[in-house]
Amino acid sequence: MSRRILVGCKRVIDYAVKIRVKPDKTGVVTEGVKHSMNPFDEIALEEAIRLKEKKIASEIVVVSCGPSQCQETLRTALAMGADRGIHVEVPNPEYEGLQPLAVARILQRLSEREKIDIVILGKQAIDDDCNQTGQILSGMLDWPIGTFVSKVEVEGERINLTREIDGGLEEISVGIPCVITADLRLNEPRYATLPNIMKAKKKKLDVCKPGDLGVDITPRLIVVSVEEPPVREAGVKVEDAQSLFDVLKKEGHFN
Amino acid sequence: HSTLLCVEHENGQVNPSTGHTLSASQKIGGEIFCLVAGHGCNEVNIVANTVSKFIGISKVLVASSKIFKHPLVEPYTNLIVSLQKQYNFSHISMSASSFGKAVIPRVAGKLNVAPISEITGIMSPETYVRTVYASNAILTITSTDALKLFTVRSTAFPTSLQQDNCASVDRIESIDQTTMSEWKCHSLSLSNRPQLSSAKIVISGGRGLKSGDNFNILYKLAGKMGAAVGASRAAVDAGFVSNELQVGQTGKIVAPQLYIAVGISGAIQHLAGMKDSKTIVAINKDPDAPIFQVADYGLVADLFRAIPELIICFEK
């Protein structure tokens, strides 16, 4: 099968970093902070690689939008097993205003240009926590979508998807082309091996700008402020279970 | 202003999230239209009738078709888009449920609008508050789009389901019947305990529980307290319990009156899911666990002793 998969790889502040809000309340401190690939995008990429290993797809194209450091994220993706990368260059400070609507438009244009059959994205980025890009893209392309997916099974021209929903699990079937967004339990992403990291340096990585794709990235949502959440004060320690029971009962939590 | 509120319902019952989405939508001002889509005239009419009595609703729009029998994103999106073309609403709101999160951004893609996810506050009809970085920063943004599309975090708004109203109910006749995806089945975790997202008390277990079987002591305590049971991502990843119990940045956001964290260290992403709870209790044998920094009441103890002791307190 000569199916082609597009995977989005967002470069985000590493999940283990404790973020700091800038004193002028315009955003969070990103300079000198460790960044890595959005964890849900790693899961999306792993699933694409597995589909290629099962010969369901023949090529995996990875895309990252942002400043030049996104190329490091793409090299990681190529080392994991993607075939080629596209860096859509959006330097700072424009990048700070790059929002899911514009990213989805970029991915729409690339999906059309690259003749993509399946787009797999992470369900959300752990920086803006928007949980939107895949859904917006599916609307723009008018393709079916499976969000919060924890299992992918391809059967001929259809894909059976298991989805994480509020009350449990749901199964749907979608045709190809389609958009899939990866949830946490879809798979466990592999690590790039040293030989593959070396090989990835030779893989093709194209660079373009949103304007080359005819996409206007002017933000529709204007940031008014970014603030620290109210700090919760540590309370008191209680001696034992009985004291805990007594204090909660006194507060009226149960009769 | 006029807002379209997309109502979710199950078995003829309006989902509790509707009350929270309604009180958020009321902050916009202007008329509120409610969309009720489903299958089977009887069930849809029952829901529409209930919704028409909620205070603050101007009109209920009802769509009945077999394509709405199950929650499929594509036909529901098309329905909203066609209503938007007809009514030209200024706002469209939906709960930040798994269905709302899937639908609203797809509508946004069709209408070329930047959606606003999981709002926690409304400053004006254009300006919204939401959390980013796992609730470690609070973002206030102003939308420059003519249409505002947003999903509502239930825990951030009070519920408003008072019934003293009589809104008109209009039937939507022409419904696009094309489907792109096919609903196969679902497996829902049924229990007679309160729902995690609406319970007044939540007891969550973490890696400290050591096994899925050990969660039984939490269920027993929850039974005594009328509480829902949740879990940390570590407990879900370890396979102790299923994912729908997960409280945290990538799981459910809860804000009950009382949250009891048992054997949970307190990772940032877990705190994101529960730190708006009114009272937080932590039970952990490690006195340095970060969970104690947000707990109103901390008990440094072995949970396998403390939980049975608590159960005995209820039995006395």
PDB file of N, CA, C and O in Angstrom, chain A residues 5 7-9 37-54 60 62 76-77 79-82 120-122 152 182-192:
ATOM      1  N   ILE A   5       1.312   8.936   5.571  1.00  0.00           N
ATOM      2  CA  ILE A   5       0.819   9.448   6.864  1.00  0.00           C
ATOM      3  C   ILE A   5       1.538  10.749   7.199  1.00  0.00           C
ATOM      4  O   ILE A   5       2.759  10.847   7.052  1.00  0.00           O
ATOM      5  N   VAL A   7       2.317  13.336  10.328  1.00  0.00           N
ATOM      6  CA  VAL A   7       2.294  13.423  11.791  1.00  0.00           C
ATOM      7  C   VAL A   7       2.787  14.799  12.221  1.00  0.00           C
ATOM      8  O   VAL A   7       3.808  15.282  11.721  1.00  0.00           O
ATOM      9  N   GLY A   8       2.066  15.432  13.115  1.00  0.00           N
ATOM     10  CA  GLY A   8       2.472  16.736  13.648  1.00  0.00           C
ATOM     11  C   GLY A   8       3.363  16.543  14.860  1.00  0.00           C
ATOM     12  O   GLY A   8       3.055  15.730  15.728  1.00  0.00           O
ATOM     13  N   CYS A   9       4.483  17.257  14.900  1.00  0.00           N
ATOM     14  CA  CYS A   9       5.418  17.129  16.026  1.00  0.00           C
ATOM     15  C   CYS A   9       5.680  18.510  16.609  1.00  0.00           C
ATOM     16  O   CYS A   9       6.516  19.258  16.101  1.00  0.00           O
ATOM     17  N   MET A  37       9.695  17.010  22.311  1.00  0.00           N
ATOM     18  CA  MET A  37       8.512  16.788  21.479  1.00  0.00           C
ATOM     19  C   MET A  37       7.302  16.600  22.392  1.00  0.00           C
ATOM     20  O   MET A  37       7.393  15.925  23.419  1.00  0.00           O
ATOM     21  N   ASN A  38       6.174  17.217  22.046  1.00  0.00           N
ATOM     22  CA  ASN A  38       4.936  17.026  22.800  1.00  0.00           C
ATOM     23  C   ASN A  38       4.684  15.520  22.993  1.00  0.00           C
ATOM     24  O   ASN A  38       4.671  14.772  22.013  1.00  0.00           O
ATOM     25  N   PRO A  39       4.534  15.063  24.249  1.00  0.00           N
ATOM     26  CA  PRO A  39       4.405  13.619  24.490  1.00  0.00           C
ATOM     27  C   PRO A  39       3.296  12.936  23.676  1.00  0.00           C
ATOM     28  O   PRO A  39       3.466  11.799  23.224  1.00  0.00           O
ATOM     29  N   PHE A  40       2.179  13.601  23.466  1.00  0.00           N
ATOM     30  CA  PHE A  40       1.098  12.985  22.678  1.00  0.00           C
ATOM     31  C   PHE A  40       1.478  12.856  21.196  1.00  0.00           C
ATOM     32  O   PHE A  40       0.986  11.971  20.497  1.00  0.00           O
ATOM     33  N   ASP A  41       2.359  13.763  20.742  1.00  0.00           N
ATOM     34  CA  ASP A  41       2.821  13.675  19.350  1.00  0.00           C
ATOM     35  C   ASP A  41       3.780  12.498  19.182  1.00  0.00           C
ATOM     36  O   ASP A  41       3.822  11.859  18.125  1.00  0.00           O
ATOM     37  N   GLU A  42       4.553  12.212  20.235  1.00  0.00           N
ATOM     38  CA  GLU A  42       5.419  11.024  20.201  1.00  0.00           C
ATOM     39  C   GLU A  42       4.570   9.769  20.040  1.00  0.00           C
ATOM     40  O   GLU A  42       4.917   8.854  19.293  1.00  0.00           O
ATOM     41  N   ILE A  43       3.445   9.742  20.740  1.00  0.00           N
ATOM     42  CA  ILE A  43       2.540   8.590  20.654  1.00  0.00           C
ATOM     43  C   ILE A  43       1.950   8.503  19.237  1.00  0.00           C
ATOM     44  O   ILE A  43       1.859   7.420  18.651  1.00  0.00           O
ATOM     45  N   ALA A  44       1.579   9.672  18.686  1.00  0.00           N
ATOM     46  CA  ALA A  44       1.029   9.720  17.321  1.00  0.00           C
ATOM     47  C   ALA A  44       2.066   9.179  16.325  1.00  0.00           C
ATOM     48  O   ALA A  44       1.748   8.369  15.442  1.00  0.00           O
ATOM     49  N   LEU A  45       3.305   9.609  16.499  1.00  0.00           N
ATOM     50  CA  LEU A  45       4.366   9.173  15.597  1.00  0.00           C
ATOM     51  C   LEU A  45       4.617   7.671  15.729  1.00  0.00           C
ATOM     52  O   LEU A  45       4.769   6.961  14.724  1.00  0.00           O
ATOM     53  N   GLU A  46       4.654   7.187  16.968  1.00  0.00           N
ATOM     54  CA  GLU A  46       4.864   5.755  17.194  1.00  0.00           C
ATOM     55  C   GLU A  46       3.799   4.934  16.450  1.00  0.00           C
ATOM     56  O   GLU A  46       4.103   3.921  15.825  1.00  0.00           O
ATOM     57  N   GLU A  47       2.550   5.402  16.496  1.00  0.00           N
ATOM     58  CA  GLU A  47       1.471   4.667  15.832  1.00  0.00           C
ATOM     59  C   GLU A  47       1.684   4.657  14.316  1.00  0.00           C
ATOM     60  O   GLU A  47       1.450   3.644  13.648  1.00  0.00           O
ATOM     61  N   ALA A  48       2.132   5.799  13.793  1.00  0.00           N
ATOM     62  CA  ALA A  48       2.409   5.874  12.355  1.00  0.00           C
ATOM     63  C   ALA A  48       3.518   4.893  11.974  1.00  0.00           C
ATOM     64  O   ALA A  48       3.428   4.191  10.957  1.00  0.00           O
ATOM     65  N   ILE A  49       4.549   4.831  12.804  1.00  0.00           N
ATOM     66  CA  ILE A  49       5.674   3.918  12.516  1.00  0.00           C
ATOM     67  C   ILE A  49       5.183   2.464  12.522  1.00  0.00           C
ATOM     68  O   ILE A  49       5.554   1.657  11.668  1.00  0.00           O
ATOM     69  N   ARG A  50       4.314   2.154  13.491  1.00  0.00           N
ATOM     70  CA  ARG A  50       3.791   0.778  13.552  1.00  0.00           C
ATOM     71  C   ARG A  50       2.949   0.448  12.313  1.00  0.00           C
ATOM     72  O   ARG A  50       2.986  -0.673  11.817  1.00  0.00           O
ATOM     73  N   LEU A  51       2.194   1.445  11.825  1.00  0.00           N
ATOM     74  CA  LEU A  51       1.388   1.207  10.613  1.00  0.00           C
ATOM     75  C   LEU A  51       2.313   0.984   9.415  1.00  0.00           C
ATOM     76  O   LEU A  51       2.012   0.187   8.527  1.00  0.00           O
ATOM     77  N   LYS A  52       3.449   1.673   9.411  1.00  0.00           N
ATOM     78  CA  LYS A  52       4.399   1.460   8.317  1.00  0.00           C
ATOM     79  C   LYS A  52       5.034   0.073   8.450  1.00  0.00           C
ATOM     80  O   LYS A  52       5.210  -0.639   7.453  1.00  0.00           O
ATOM     81  N   GLU A  53       5.356  -0.306   9.661  1.00  0.00           N
ATOM     82  CA  GLU A  53       5.954  -1.628   9.889  1.00  0.00           C
ATOM     83  C   GLU A  53       4.996  -2.753   9.479  1.00  0.00           C
ATOM     84  O   GLU A  53       5.415  -3.817   9.032  1.00  0.00           O
ATOM     85  N   LYS A  54       3.692  -2.487   9.612  1.00  0.00           N
ATOM     86  CA  LYS A  54       2.689  -3.480   9.194  1.00  0.00           C
ATOM     87  C   LYS A  54       2.371  -3.355   7.701  1.00  0.00           C
ATOM     88  O   LYS A  54       1.403  -3.958   7.228  1.00  0.00           O
ATOM     89  N   ILE A  60       6.090   8.168   6.017  1.00  0.00           N
ATOM     90  CA  ILE A  60       5.656   9.025   7.127  1.00  0.00           C
ATOM     91  C   ILE A  60       6.329  10.389   6.984  1.00  0.00           C
ATOM     92  O   ILE A  60       7.557  10.494   6.963  1.00  0.00           O
ATOM     93  N   VAL A  62       6.763  14.058   8.703  1.00  0.00           N
ATOM     94  CA  VAL A  62       6.562  14.768   9.975  1.00  0.00           C
ATOM     95  C   VAL A  62       6.677  16.267   9.764  1.00  0.00           C
ATOM     96  O   VAL A  62       7.487  16.735   8.962  1.00  0.00           O
ATOM     97  N   THR A  76      14.598  14.295  15.809  1.00  0.00           N
ATOM     98  CA  THR A  76      14.211  13.227  16.753  1.00  0.00           C
ATOM     99  C   THR A  76      13.159  12.326  16.113  1.00  0.00           C
ATOM    100  O   THR A  76      13.235  11.096  16.197  1.00  0.00           O
ATOM    101  N   ALA A  77      12.183  12.952  15.458  1.00  0.00           N
ATOM    102  CA  ALA A  77      11.113  12.186  14.810  1.00  0.00           C
ATOM    103  C   ALA A  77      11.676  11.309  13.688  1.00  0.00           C
ATOM    104  O   ALA A  77      11.270  10.158  13.527  1.00  0.00           O
ATOM    105  N   ALA A  79      14.685  10.167  13.582  1.00  0.00           N
ATOM    106  CA  ALA A  79      15.474   9.106  14.219  1.00  0.00           C
ATOM    107  C   ALA A  79      14.558   8.003  14.760  1.00  0.00           C
ATOM    108  O   ALA A  79      14.919   6.830  14.793  1.00  0.00           O
ATOM    109  N   MET A  80      13.357   8.366  15.166  1.00  0.00           N
ATOM    110  CA  MET A  80      12.406   7.346  15.639  1.00  0.00           C
ATOM    111  C   MET A  80      11.913   6.481  14.484  1.00  0.00           C
ATOM    112  O   MET A  80      11.566   5.319  14.670  1.00  0.00           O
ATOM    113  N   GLY A  81      11.850   7.058  13.262  1.00  0.00           N
ATOM    114  CA  GLY A  81      11.420   6.237  12.139  1.00  0.00           C
ATOM    115  C   GLY A  81      10.623   6.956  11.055  1.00  0.00           C
ATOM    116  O   GLY A  81      10.179   6.319  10.101  1.00  0.00           O
ATOM    117  N   ALA A  82      10.437   8.281  11.186  1.00  0.00           N
ATOM    118  CA  ALA A  82       9.756   9.009  10.113  1.00  0.00           C
ATOM    119  C   ALA A  82      10.683   9.087   8.900  1.00  0.00           C
ATOM    120  O   ALA A  82      11.905   8.949   9.028  1.00  0.00           O
ATOM    121  N   ILE A 120      -2.130  11.791  11.705  1.00  0.00           N
ATOM    122  CA  ILE A 120      -2.185  11.412  13.119  1.00  0.00           C
ATOM    123  C   ILE A 120      -1.523  12.517  13.938  1.00  0.00           C
ATOM    124  O   ILE A 120      -0.374  12.890  13.686  1.00  0.00           O
ATOM    125  N   LEU A 121      -2.281  13.054  14.885  1.00  0.00           N
ATOM    126  CA  LEU A 121      -1.773  14.118  15.755  1.00  0.00           C
ATOM    127  C   LEU A 121      -1.965  13.692  17.204  1.00  0.00           C
ATOM    128  O   LEU A 121      -2.782  12.819  17.511  1.00  0.00           O
ATOM    129  N   GLY A 122      -1.229  14.336  18.107  1.00  0.00           N
ATOM    130  CA  GLY A 122      -1.490  14.149  19.528  1.00  0.00           C
ATOM    131  C   GLY A 122      -2.831  14.783  19.870  1.00  0.00           C
ATOM    132  O   GLY A 122      -3.250  15.727  19.218  1.00  0.00           O
ATOM    133  N   VAL A 152      -5.919   1.402  17.170  1.00  0.00           N
ATOM    134  CA  VAL A 152      -6.105   1.593  15.729  1.00  0.00           C
ATOM    135  C   VAL A 152      -5.995   0.235  15.038  1.00  0.00           C
ATOM    136  O   VAL A 152      -4.988  -0.459  15.192  1.00  0.00           O
ATOM    137  N   ALA A 182      -4.221  11.014  19.016  1.00  0.00           N
ATOM    138  CA  ALA A 182      -3.732   9.954  19.895  1.00  0.00           C
ATOM    139  C   ALA A 182      -3.931  10.289  21.361  1.00  0.00           C
ATOM    140  O   ALA A 182      -3.619  11.390  21.809  1.00  0.00           O
ATOM    141  N   ASP A 183      -4.470   9.331  22.108  1.00  0.00           N
ATOM    142  CA  ASP A 183      -4.557   9.460  23.560  1.00  0.00           C
ATOM    143  C   ASP A 183      -3.394   8.705  24.192  1.00  0.00           C
ATOM    144  O   ASP A 183      -2.644   7.992  23.513  1.00  0.00           O
ATOM    145  N   LEU A 184      -3.323   8.840  25.502  1.00  0.00           N
ATOM    146  CA  LEU A 184      -2.160   8.334  26.241  1.00  0.00           C
ATOM    147  C   LEU A 184      -1.916   6.844  26.080  1.00  0.00           C
ATOM    148  O   LEU A 184      -0.782   6.389  26.026  1.00  0.00           O
ATOM    149  N   ARG A 185      -2.985   6.064  26.031  1.00  0.00           N
ATOM    150  CA  ARG A 185      -2.799   4.618  26.099  1.00  0.00           C
ATOM    151  C   ARG A 185      -2.708   3.935  24.738  1.00  0.00           C
ATOM    152  O   ARG A 185      -2.793   2.724  24.636  1.00  0.00           O
ATOM    153  N   LEU A 186      -2.556   4.731  23.684  1.00  0.00           N
ATOM    154  CA  LEU A 186      -2.487   4.139  22.340  1.00  0.00           C
ATOM    155  C   LEU A 186      -1.271   3.227  22.203  1.00  0.00           C
ATOM    156  O   LEU A 186      -1.363   2.133  21.636  1.00  0.00           O
ATOM    157  N   ASN A 187      -0.140   3.658  22.709  1.00  0.00           N
ATOM    158  CA  ASN A 187       1.083   2.847  22.620  1.00  0.00           C
ATOM    159  C   ASN A 187       2.142   3.442  23.533  1.00  0.00           C
ATOM    160  O   ASN A 187       1.918   4.477  24.158  1.00  0.00           O
ATOM    161  N   GLU A 188       3.298   2.786  23.584  1.00  0.00           N
ATOM    162  CA  GLU A 188       4.449   3.360  24.286  1.00  0.00           C
ATOM    163  C   GLU A 188       5.516   3.684  23.261  1.00  0.00           C
ATOM    164  O   GLU A 188       6.066   2.782  22.629  1.00  0.00           O
ATOM    165  N   PRO A 189       5.800   4.973  23.049  1.00  0.00           N
ATOM    166  CA  PRO A 189       6.752   5.342  21.997  1.00  0.00           C
ATOM    167  C   PRO A 189       8.141   4.753  22.240  1.00  0.00           C
ATOM    168  O   PRO A 189       8.582   4.624  23.372  1.00  0.00           O
ATOM    169  N   ARG A 190       8.796   4.399  21.148  1.00  0.00           N
ATOM    170  CA  ARG A 190      10.151   3.846  21.220  1.00  0.00           C
ATOM    171  C   ARG A 190      11.168   4.967  21.408  1.00  0.00           C
ATOM    172  O   ARG A 190      10.874   6.136  21.174  1.00  0.00           O
ATOM    173  N   TYR A 191      12.368   4.572  21.829  1.00  0.00           N
ATOM    174  CA  TYR A 191      13.464   5.524  21.865  1.00  0.00           C
ATOM    175  C   TYR A 191      14.239   5.414  20.567  1.00  0.00           C
ATOM    176  O   TYR A 191      14.328   4.335  19.976  1.00  0.00           O
ATOM    177  N   ALA A 192      14.822   6.538  20.149  1.00  0.00           N
ATOM    178  CA  ALA A 192      15.671   6.504  18.968  1.00  0.00           C
ATOM    179  C   ALA A 192      17.000   5.860  19.343  1.00  0.00           C
ATOM    180  O   ALA A 192      17.589   6.206  20.368  1.00  0.00           O
TER     181      ALA A 192
END
